[in-house]
GROMACS .gro file of C-alpha atoms in nm:
model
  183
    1UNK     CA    1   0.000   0.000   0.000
    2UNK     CA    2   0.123   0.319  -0.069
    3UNK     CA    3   0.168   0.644   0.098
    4UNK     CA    4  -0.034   0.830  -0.072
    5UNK     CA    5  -0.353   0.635  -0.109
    6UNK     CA    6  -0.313   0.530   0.330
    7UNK     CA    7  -0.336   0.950   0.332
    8UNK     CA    8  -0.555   0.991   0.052
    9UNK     CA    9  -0.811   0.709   0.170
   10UNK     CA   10  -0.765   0.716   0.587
   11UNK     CA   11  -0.941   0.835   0.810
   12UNK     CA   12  -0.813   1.089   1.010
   13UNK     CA   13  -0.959   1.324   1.324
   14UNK     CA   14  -1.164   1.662   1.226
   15UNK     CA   15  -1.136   1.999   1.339
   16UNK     CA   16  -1.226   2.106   1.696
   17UNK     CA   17  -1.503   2.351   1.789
   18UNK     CA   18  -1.375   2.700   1.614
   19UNK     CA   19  -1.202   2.961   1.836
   20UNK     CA   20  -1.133   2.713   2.087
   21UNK     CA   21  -0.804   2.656   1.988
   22UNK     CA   22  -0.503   2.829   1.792
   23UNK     CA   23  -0.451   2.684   1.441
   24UNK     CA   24  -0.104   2.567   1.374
   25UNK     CA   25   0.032   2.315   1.130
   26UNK     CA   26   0.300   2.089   1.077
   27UNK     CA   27   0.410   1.831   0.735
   28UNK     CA   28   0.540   1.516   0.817
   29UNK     CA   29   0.799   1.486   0.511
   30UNK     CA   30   0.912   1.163   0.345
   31UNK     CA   31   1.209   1.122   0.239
   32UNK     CA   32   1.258   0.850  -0.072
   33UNK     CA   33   1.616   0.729  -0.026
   34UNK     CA   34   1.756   0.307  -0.064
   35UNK     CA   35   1.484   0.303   0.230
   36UNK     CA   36   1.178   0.536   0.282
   37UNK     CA   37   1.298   0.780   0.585
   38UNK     CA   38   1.081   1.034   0.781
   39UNK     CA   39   1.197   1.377   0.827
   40UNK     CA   40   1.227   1.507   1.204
   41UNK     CA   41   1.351   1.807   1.380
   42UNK     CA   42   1.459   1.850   1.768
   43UNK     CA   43   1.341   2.201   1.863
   44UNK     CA   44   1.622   2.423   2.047
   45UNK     CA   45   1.671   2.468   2.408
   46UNK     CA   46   1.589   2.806   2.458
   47UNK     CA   47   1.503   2.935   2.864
   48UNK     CA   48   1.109   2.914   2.903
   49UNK     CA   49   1.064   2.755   2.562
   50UNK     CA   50   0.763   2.508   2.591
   51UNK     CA   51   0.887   2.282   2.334
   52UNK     CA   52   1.253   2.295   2.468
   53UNK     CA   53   1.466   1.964   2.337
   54UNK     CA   54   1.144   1.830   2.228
   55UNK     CA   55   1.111   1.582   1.900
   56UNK     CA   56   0.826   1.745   1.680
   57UNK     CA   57   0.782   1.771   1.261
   58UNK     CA   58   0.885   2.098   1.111
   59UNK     CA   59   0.611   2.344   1.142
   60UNK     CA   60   0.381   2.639   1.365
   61UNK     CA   61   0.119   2.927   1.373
   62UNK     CA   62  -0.083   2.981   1.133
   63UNK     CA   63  -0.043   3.373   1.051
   64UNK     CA   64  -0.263   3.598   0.842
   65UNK     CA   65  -0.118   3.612   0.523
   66UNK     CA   66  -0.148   3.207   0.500
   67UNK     CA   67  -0.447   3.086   0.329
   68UNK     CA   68  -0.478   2.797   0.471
   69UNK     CA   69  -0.280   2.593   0.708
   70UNK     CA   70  -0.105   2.374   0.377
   71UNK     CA   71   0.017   2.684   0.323
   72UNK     CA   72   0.133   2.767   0.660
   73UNK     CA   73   0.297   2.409   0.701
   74UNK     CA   74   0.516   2.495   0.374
   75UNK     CA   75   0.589   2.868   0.468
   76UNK     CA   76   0.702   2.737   0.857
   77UNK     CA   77   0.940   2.476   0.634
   78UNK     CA   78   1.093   2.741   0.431
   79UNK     CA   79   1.144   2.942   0.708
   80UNK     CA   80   1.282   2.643   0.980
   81UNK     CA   81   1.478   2.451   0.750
   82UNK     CA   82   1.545   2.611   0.384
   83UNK     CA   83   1.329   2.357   0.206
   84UNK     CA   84   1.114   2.545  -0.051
   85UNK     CA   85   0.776   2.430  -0.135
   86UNK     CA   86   0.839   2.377  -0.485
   87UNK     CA   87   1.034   2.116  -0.395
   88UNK     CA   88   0.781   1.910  -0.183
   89UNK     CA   89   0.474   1.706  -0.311
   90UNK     CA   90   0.227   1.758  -0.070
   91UNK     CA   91   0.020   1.445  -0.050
   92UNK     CA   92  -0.286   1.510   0.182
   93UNK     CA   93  -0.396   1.565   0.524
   94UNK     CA   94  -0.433   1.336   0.805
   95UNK     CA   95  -0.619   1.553   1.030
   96UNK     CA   96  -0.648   1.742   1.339
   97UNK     CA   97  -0.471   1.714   1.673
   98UNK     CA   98  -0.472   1.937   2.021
   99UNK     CA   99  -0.216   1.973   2.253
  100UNK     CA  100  -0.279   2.064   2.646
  101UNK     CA  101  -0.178   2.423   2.566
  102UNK     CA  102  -0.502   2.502   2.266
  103UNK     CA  103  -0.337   2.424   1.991
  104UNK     CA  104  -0.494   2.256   1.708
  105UNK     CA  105  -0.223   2.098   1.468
  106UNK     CA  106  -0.343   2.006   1.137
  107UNK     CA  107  -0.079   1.767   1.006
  108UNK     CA  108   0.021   1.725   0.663
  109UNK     CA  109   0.205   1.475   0.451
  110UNK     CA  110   0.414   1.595   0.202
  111UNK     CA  111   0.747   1.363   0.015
  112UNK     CA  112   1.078   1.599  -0.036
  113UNK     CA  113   1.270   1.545  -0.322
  114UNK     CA  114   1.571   1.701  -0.158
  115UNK     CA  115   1.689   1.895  -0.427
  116UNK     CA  116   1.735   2.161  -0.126
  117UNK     CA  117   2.048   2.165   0.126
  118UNK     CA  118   1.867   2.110   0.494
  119UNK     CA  119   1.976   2.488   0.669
  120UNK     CA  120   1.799   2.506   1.007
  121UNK     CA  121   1.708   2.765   1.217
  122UNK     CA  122   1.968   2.719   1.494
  123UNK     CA  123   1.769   2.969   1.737
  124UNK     CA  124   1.442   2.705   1.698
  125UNK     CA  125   1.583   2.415   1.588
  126UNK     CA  126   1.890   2.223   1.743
  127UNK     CA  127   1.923   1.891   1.560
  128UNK     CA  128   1.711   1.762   1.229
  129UNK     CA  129   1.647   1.354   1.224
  130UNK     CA  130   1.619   1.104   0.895
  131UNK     CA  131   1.464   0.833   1.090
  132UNK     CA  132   1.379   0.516   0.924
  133UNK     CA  133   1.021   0.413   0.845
  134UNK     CA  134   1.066   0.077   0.894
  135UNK     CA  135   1.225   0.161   1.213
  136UNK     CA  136   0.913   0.331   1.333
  137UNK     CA  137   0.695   0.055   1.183
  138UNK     CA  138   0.893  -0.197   1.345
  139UNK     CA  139   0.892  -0.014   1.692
  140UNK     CA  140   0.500   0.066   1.648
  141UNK     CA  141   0.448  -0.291   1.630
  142UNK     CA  142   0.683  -0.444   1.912
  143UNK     CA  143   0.567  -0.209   2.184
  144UNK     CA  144   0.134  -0.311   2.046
  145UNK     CA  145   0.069   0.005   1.982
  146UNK     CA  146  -0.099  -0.132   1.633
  147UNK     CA  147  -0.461  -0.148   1.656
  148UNK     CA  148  -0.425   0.002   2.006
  149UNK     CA  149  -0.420   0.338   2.095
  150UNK     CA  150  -0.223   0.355   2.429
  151UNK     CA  151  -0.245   0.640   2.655
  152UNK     CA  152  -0.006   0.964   2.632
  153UNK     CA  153   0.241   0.811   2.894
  154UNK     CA  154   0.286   0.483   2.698
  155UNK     CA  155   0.248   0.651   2.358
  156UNK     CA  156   0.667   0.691   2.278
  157UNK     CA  157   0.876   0.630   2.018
  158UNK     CA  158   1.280   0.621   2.146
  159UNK     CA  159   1.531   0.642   1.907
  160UNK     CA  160   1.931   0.730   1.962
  161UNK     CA  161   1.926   0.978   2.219
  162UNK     CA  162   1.622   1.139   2.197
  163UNK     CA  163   1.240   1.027   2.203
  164UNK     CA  164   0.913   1.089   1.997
  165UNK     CA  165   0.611   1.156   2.259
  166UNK     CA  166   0.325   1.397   2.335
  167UNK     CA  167   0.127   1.558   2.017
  168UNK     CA  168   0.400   1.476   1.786
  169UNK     CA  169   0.389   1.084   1.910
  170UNK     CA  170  -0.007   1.101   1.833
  171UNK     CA  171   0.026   1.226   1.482
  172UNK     CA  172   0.314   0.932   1.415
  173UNK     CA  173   0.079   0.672   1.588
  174UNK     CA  174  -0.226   0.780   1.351
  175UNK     CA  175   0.003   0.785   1.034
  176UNK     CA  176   0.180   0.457   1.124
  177UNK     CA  177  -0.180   0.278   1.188
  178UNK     CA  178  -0.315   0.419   0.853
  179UNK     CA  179   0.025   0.253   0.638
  180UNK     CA  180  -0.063  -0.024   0.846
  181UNK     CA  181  -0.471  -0.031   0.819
  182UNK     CA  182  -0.498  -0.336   0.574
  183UNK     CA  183  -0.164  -0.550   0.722
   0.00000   0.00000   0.00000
């Protein structure tokens, strides 16, 4: 099954109640290499950051001039990493997600044909991530998180020295399960 028919054709969670929560955005890039990788950035440790050291996929606020939040998950990846949108297929949507401090992340899938050099943002970002697919497949699967939706706590995803938990952990469970929905 591919990619883009598990986005196209899945079933993913709606938009809350409007006003309730800040719209934000981020893409979940796929990178096509000998194996399929998935692109990941560590934000920076900056004093009173929220997101401090945390694992997350490039993205952020939606602002004004963005029409929509596609377009705000492509302007926040120019902007964090030097990747420009003409140089992404964006594949789809797989939904809506809220963090504990009202934001509503709509999280898009998008496959980089990385015809761009990766230049973070050094002041958000501290470390950008290939991490395997299979990897992640493989992990989703040994700690039964397939066809199981375990609770924040549980819901992690270690790899080297760092880990993949919280919001960003919920939007990697939900596109793992959808690759995985007819396996």
């Amino acid at each position: 099954k591919t990619i883009r028919s598990a986005v196209q054709n899945g079933s993913h969670p709606g938009p809350p109640q409007e006003d309730l929560f800040q719209p934000t955005s981020v893409i979940a890039l796929f990178v096509l290499n000998k194996e399929v990788d998935l692109l990941f950035i560590q934000k920076a440790d900056g004093k009173g950051y929220a997101w401090a050291n945390q694992m997350a996929f490039p993205g952020g606020h939606k602002e004004k001039k963005d029409r929509s939040t596609r377009e705000t998950a492509l302007r926040e990846l120019s902007e964090e990493m030097g990747i420009n949108r003409e140089n992404v297929e964006v594949i789809g949507s797989v939904g809506h997600f809220q963090t504990i401090n009202s934001k509503d992340i709509e999280a898009w899938v998008g496959v980089w044909n990385q015809k761009d050099v990766i230049e973070h943002d050094t002041s958000e970002i501290s470390r950008v991530f290939k991490i395997p697919l299979k990897y992640l497949i493989d992990l989703h699967k040994k700690k039964e998180f397939h066809r199981n939706v375990p609770n924040v706590m549980q819901l992690t995803y270690p790899y080297e020295d760092v880990e993949i938990w919280g919001v960003t952990g919920k939007i990697l469970h939900h596109l793992i399960e959808i690759l995985l929905k007819d396996s």
